[in-house]
Coordinates of C-alpha atoms in Angstrom, one line a residue:
X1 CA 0.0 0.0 0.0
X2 CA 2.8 2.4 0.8
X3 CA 4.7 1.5 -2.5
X4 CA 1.2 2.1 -4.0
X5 CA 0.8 5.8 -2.8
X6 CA 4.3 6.9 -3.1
X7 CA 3.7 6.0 -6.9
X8 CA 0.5 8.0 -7.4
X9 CA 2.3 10.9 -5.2
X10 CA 5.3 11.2 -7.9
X11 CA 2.9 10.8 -11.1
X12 CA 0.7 13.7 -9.5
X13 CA 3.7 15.8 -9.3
X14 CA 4.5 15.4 -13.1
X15 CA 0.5 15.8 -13.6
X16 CA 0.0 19.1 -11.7
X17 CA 3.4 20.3 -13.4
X18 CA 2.1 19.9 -16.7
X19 CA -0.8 21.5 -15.9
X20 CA 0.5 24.4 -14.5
X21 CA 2.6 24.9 -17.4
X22 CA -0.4 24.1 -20.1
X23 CA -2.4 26.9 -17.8
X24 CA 0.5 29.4 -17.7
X25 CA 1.0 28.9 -21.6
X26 CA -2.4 29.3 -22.7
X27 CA -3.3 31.9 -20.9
X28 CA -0.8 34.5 -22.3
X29 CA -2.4 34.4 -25.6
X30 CA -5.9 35.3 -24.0
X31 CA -5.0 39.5 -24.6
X32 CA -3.1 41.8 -22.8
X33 CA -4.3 42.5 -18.9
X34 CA -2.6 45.6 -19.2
X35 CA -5.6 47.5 -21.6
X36 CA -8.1 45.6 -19.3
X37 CA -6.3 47.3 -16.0
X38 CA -5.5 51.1 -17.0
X39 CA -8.0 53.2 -19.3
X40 CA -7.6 55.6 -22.2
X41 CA -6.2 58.3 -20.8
X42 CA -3.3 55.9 -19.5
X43 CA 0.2 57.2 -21.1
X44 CA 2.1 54.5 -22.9
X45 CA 5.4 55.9 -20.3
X46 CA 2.3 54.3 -17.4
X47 CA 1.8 51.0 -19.0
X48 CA 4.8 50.2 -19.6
X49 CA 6.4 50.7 -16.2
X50 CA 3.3 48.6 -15.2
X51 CA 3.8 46.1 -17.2
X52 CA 7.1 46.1 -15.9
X53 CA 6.4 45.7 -12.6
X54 CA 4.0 43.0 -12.9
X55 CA 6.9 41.4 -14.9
X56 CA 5.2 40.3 -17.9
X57 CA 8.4 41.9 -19.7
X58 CA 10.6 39.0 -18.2
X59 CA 11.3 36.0 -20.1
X60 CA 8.4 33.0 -20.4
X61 CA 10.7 31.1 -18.4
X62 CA 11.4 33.3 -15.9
X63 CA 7.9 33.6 -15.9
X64 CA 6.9 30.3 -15.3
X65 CA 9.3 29.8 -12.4
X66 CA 8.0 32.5 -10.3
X67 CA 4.8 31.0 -10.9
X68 CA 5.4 27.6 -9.5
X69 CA 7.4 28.3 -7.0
X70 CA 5.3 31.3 -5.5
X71 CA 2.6 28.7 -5.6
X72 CA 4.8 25.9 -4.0
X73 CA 4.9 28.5 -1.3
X74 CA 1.5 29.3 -1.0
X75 CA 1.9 32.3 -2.5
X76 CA -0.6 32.7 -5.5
X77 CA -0.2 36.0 -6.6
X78 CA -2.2 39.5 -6.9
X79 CA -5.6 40.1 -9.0
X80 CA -5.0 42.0 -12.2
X81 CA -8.9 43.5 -11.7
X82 CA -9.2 44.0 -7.8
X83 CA -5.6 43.8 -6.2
X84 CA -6.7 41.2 -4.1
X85 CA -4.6 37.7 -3.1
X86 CA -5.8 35.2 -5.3
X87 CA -5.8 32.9 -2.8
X88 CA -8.0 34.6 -0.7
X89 CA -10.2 34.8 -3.4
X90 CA -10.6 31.6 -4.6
X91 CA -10.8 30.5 -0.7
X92 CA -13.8 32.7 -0.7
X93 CA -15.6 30.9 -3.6
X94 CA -14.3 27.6 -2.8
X95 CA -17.5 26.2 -0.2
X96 CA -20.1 27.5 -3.1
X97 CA -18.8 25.0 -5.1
X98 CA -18.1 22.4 -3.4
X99 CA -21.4 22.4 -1.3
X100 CA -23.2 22.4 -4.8
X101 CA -20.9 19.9 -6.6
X102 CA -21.7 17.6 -3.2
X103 CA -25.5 18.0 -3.1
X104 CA -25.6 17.4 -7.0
X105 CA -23.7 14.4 -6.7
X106 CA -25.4 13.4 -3.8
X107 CA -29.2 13.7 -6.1
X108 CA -28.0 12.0 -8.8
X109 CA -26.5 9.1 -7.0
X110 CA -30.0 8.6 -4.6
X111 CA -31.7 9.1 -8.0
X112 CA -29.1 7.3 -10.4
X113 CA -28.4 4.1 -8.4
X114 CA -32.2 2.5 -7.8
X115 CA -33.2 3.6 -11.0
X116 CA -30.5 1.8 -12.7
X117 CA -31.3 -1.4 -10.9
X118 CA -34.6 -1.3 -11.2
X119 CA -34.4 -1.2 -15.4
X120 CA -31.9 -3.3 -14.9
X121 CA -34.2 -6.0 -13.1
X122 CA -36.8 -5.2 -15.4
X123 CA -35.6 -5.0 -18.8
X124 CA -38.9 -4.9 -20.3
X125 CA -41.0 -3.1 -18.3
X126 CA -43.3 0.5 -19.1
X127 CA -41.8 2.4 -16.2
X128 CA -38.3 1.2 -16.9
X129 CA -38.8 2.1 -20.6
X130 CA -40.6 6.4 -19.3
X131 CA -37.2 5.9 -17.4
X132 CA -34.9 5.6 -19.9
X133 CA -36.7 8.0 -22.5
X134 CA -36.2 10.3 -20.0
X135 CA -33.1 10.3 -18.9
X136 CA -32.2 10.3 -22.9
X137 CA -33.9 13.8 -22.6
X138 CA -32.3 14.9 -19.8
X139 CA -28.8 14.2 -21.1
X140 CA -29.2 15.1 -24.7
X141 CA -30.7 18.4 -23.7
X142 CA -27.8 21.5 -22.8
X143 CA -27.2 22.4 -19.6
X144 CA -28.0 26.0 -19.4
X145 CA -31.2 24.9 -21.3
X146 CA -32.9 22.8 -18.0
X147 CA -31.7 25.8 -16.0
X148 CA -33.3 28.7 -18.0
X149 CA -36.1 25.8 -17.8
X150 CA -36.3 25.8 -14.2
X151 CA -35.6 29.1 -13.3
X152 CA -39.0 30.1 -15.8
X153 CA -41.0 27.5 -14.2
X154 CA -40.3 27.0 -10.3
X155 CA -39.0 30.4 -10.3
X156 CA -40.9 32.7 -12.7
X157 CA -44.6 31.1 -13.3
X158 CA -44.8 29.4 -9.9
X159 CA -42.5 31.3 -7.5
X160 CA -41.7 29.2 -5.3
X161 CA -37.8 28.9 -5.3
X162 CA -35.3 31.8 -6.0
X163 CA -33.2 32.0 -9.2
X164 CA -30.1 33.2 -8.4
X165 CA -27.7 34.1 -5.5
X166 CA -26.9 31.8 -2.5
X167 CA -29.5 32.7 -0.2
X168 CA -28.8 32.9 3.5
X169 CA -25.6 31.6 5.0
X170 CA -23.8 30.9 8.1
X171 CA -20.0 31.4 8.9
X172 CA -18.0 28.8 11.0
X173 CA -14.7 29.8 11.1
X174 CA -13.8 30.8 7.7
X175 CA -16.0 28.3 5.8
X176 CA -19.4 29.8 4.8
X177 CA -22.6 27.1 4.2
X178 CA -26.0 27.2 3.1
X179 CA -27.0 23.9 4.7
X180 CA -27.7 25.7 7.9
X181 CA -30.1 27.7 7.1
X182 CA -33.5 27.7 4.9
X183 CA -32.5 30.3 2.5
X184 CA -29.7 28.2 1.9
X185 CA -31.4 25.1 0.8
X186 CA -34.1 27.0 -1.4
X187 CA -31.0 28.7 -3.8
X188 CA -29.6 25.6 -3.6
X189 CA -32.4 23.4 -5.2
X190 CA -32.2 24.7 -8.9
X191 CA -28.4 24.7 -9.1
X192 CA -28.2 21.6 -7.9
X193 CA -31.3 19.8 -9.8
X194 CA -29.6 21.7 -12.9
X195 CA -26.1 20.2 -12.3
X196 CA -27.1 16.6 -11.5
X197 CA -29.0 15.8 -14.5
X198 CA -26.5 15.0 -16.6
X199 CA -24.7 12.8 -13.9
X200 CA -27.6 11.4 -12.5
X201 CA -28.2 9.6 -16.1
X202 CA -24.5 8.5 -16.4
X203 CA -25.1 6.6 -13.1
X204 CA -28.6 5.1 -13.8
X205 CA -27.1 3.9 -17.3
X206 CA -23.6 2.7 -15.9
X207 CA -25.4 0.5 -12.8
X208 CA -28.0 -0.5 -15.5
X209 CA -25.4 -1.8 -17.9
X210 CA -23.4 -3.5 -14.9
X211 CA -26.1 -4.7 -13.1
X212 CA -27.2 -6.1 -16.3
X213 CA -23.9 -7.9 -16.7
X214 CA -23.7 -9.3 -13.3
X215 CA -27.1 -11.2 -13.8
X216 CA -25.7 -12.7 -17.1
X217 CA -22.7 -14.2 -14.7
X218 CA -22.0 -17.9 -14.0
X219 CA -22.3 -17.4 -10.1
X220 CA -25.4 -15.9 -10.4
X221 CA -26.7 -18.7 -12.1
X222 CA -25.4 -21.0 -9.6
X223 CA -26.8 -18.9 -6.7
X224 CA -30.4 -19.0 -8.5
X225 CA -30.4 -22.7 -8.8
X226 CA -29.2 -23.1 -5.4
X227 CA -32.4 -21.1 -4.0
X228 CA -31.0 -18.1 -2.3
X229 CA -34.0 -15.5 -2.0
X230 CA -34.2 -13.2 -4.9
X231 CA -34.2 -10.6 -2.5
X232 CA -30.8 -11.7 -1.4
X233 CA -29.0 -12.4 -5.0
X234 CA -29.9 -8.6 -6.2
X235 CA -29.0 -6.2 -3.5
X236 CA -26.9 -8.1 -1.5
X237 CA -24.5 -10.6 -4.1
X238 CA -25.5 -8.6 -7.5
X239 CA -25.6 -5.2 -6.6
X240 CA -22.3 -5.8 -4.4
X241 CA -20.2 -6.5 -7.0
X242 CA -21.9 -3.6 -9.6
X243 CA -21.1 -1.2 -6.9
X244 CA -17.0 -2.1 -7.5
X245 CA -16.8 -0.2 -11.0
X246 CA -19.2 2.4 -10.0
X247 CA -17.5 3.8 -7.3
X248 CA -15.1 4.9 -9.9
X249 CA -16.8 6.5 -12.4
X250 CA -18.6 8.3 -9.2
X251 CA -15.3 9.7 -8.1
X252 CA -14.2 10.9 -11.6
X253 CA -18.1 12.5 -11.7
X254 CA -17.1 14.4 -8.7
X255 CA -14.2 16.2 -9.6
X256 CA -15.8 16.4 -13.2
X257 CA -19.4 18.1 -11.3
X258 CA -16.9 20.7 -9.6
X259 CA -14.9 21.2 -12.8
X260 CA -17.5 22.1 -15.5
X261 CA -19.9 23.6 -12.7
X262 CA -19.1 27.1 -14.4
X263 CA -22.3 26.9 -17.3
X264 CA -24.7 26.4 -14.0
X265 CA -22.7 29.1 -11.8
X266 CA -23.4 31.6 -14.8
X267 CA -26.9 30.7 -15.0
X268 CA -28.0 31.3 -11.6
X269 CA -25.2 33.5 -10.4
X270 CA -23.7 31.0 -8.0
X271 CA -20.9 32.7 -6.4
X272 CA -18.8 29.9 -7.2
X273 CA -15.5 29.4 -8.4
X274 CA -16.7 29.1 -11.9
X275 CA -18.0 32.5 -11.7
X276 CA -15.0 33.7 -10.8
X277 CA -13.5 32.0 -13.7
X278 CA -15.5 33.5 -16.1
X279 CA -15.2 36.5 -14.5
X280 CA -11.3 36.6 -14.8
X281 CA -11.4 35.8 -18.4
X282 CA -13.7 39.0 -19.6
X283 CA -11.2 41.1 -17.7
X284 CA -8.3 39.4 -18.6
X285 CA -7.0 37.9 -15.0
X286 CA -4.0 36.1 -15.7
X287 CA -3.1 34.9 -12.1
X288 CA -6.8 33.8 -11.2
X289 CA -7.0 32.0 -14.5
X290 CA -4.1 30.3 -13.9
X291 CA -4.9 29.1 -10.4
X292 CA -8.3 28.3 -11.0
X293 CA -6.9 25.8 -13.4
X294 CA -4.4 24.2 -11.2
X295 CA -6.5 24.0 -8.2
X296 CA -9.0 22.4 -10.2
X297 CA -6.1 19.7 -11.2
X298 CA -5.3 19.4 -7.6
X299 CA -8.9 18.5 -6.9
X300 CA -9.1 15.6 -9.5
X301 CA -5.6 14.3 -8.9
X302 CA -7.0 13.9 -4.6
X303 CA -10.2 12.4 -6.1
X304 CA -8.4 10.3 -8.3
X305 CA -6.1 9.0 -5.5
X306 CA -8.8 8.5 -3.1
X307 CA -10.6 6.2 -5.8
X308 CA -7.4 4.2 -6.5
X309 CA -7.5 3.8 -3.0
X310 CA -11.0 2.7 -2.4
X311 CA -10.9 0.7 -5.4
X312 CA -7.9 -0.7 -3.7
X313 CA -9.2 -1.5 -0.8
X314 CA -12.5 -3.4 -2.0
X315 CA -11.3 -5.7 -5.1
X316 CA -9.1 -8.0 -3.5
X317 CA -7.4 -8.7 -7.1
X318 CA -5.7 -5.5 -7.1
X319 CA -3.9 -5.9 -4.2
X320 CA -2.6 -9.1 -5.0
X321 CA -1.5 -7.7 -8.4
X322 CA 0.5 -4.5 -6.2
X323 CA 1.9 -7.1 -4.2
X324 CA 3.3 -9.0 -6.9

């Protein structure tokens, strides 16, 4: 197990260096921060000895140093726009997300998961096959489509639920949540309905076409003829050994959910960090562009690591593979 983590630990060093330099390279080919930050009446004498003390005259490499190791430091840098730490920033936006990446999740896997093993158990059924039409909607329809959809019904025509903004939070030492209060959990609904659709059908189609699998195996078989309550053989000896592939594809949904959670955080004006991110690149934000990017990278190499782990952990096969 230790030789196992060390391993991951030095190929996520390679990953988030490649990143940062695929997120530092990119992004000076966005425009020029310096006509975003000064105005017309700017002389060219005042941008330039900007520009100069930003150090965006230095060379790429230069560049790129400062950048990691300012971050290896914990340093990440100034805002182009508002002059404040980026790292307070994005620390600031960092429970919106999360909170709404987790309760996302959260719906499509306590929607996803008996769905798919119900249409899985009955292949041929009417409700399975409204099921499955439906979720071919769901995912087959844009994202910022269901939450303009959602917003005009639950929050226009019927009023019940507000359309944008986090509603009502509480502060506990630094870390700012909606669960704990009702304000909260009403701006949290739509978001989070919008953002779980499409992951919520991934799941119900991935523990469909397992399940599915399962049934069709040799043991199965053997348990059926042997009597063991159907009851038994689905959830307990079927759905077991589903679950060990699912688990995953649900940890890669995670960090994808808090990744590409920046159409959703536009739509209802989630303070988020995708809103941030967009925000950064109308006004040209170099350093929060760049960080944004390699925290993000951070986020999925953790959730990949915790899955290698888990997965680890519960499939026997793999460890006697590590061990050999």
């Amino acid at each position: 197990m230790a030789y196992f983590i060390l391993k991951r630990l030095v190929q996520s060093v390679f990953v988030m260096l490649a990143v940062a330099f695929l997120a530092f390279s990119l992004f000076r080919f966005v425009g020029d921060p310096i006509s975003q930050m000064t105005g017309v009446e700017t002389s060219v004498q005042d941008q330039d000895r900007l520009r100069e003390e930003l150090g965006l005259n230095d060379p790429f490499v230069v560049q790129f140093y400062r950048f990691t190791t300012d971050m290896l430091r914990g340093d990440f840098g100034f805002s182009y726009r508002t002059r404040q730490p980026v790292g307070d920033m994005i620390a600031s936006r960092i429970p919106a997300t999360l909170e709404l990446g987790i309760v996302a999740l959260l719906i499509s896997l306590i929607v996803g998961i008996p769905s798919g093993v119900y249409t899985a158990l009955r292949p041929r059924g009417i409700a399975t096959q409204a099921i499955l039409m439906t979720t071919l909607v769901g995912v087959s329809i844009p994202t910022f489509v269901i939450g303009i959809a959602l917003i005009f019904l639950f929050g226009v025509q019927l009023g019940w639920l507000p359309t944008f903004g986090r509603g009502g939070t509480v502060d506990l030492g630094g870390w700012t949540t909606s669960f704990l209060t009702v304000d909260g959990w009403r701006a949290l609904i739509l978001p989070a309905i919008t953002l779980g659709v499409y992951q919520l059908t991934l799941t119900m189609r991935l523990v469909r076409a397992e399940m599915m699998e399962v049934m069709r195996s040799d043991y199965i078989r053997f348990a059926t003829a042997r009597g063991i309550p159907y009851r038994s053989l689905h959830y307990r000896h079927a759905l077991a050994n589903t679950m060990v592939p699912v688990i995953t594809i649900i940890g890669l949904q995670f960090g994808g959910v808090i990744a590409f959670s920046i159409v959703t955080e536009s739509v209802f004006q989630w303070p988020g960090m995708g809103l941030l991110f967009l925000e950064s690149i109308r006004f040209v934000d170099i350093p929060v562009m760049g960080v944004y990017l390699v925290v993000i990278a951070f986020f999925f190499v953790l959730v990949n690591m915790a899955v290698d782990l888990l997965y680890l952990a519960i499939d026997p096969r793999l460890r006697v593979k590590e061990a050999a």
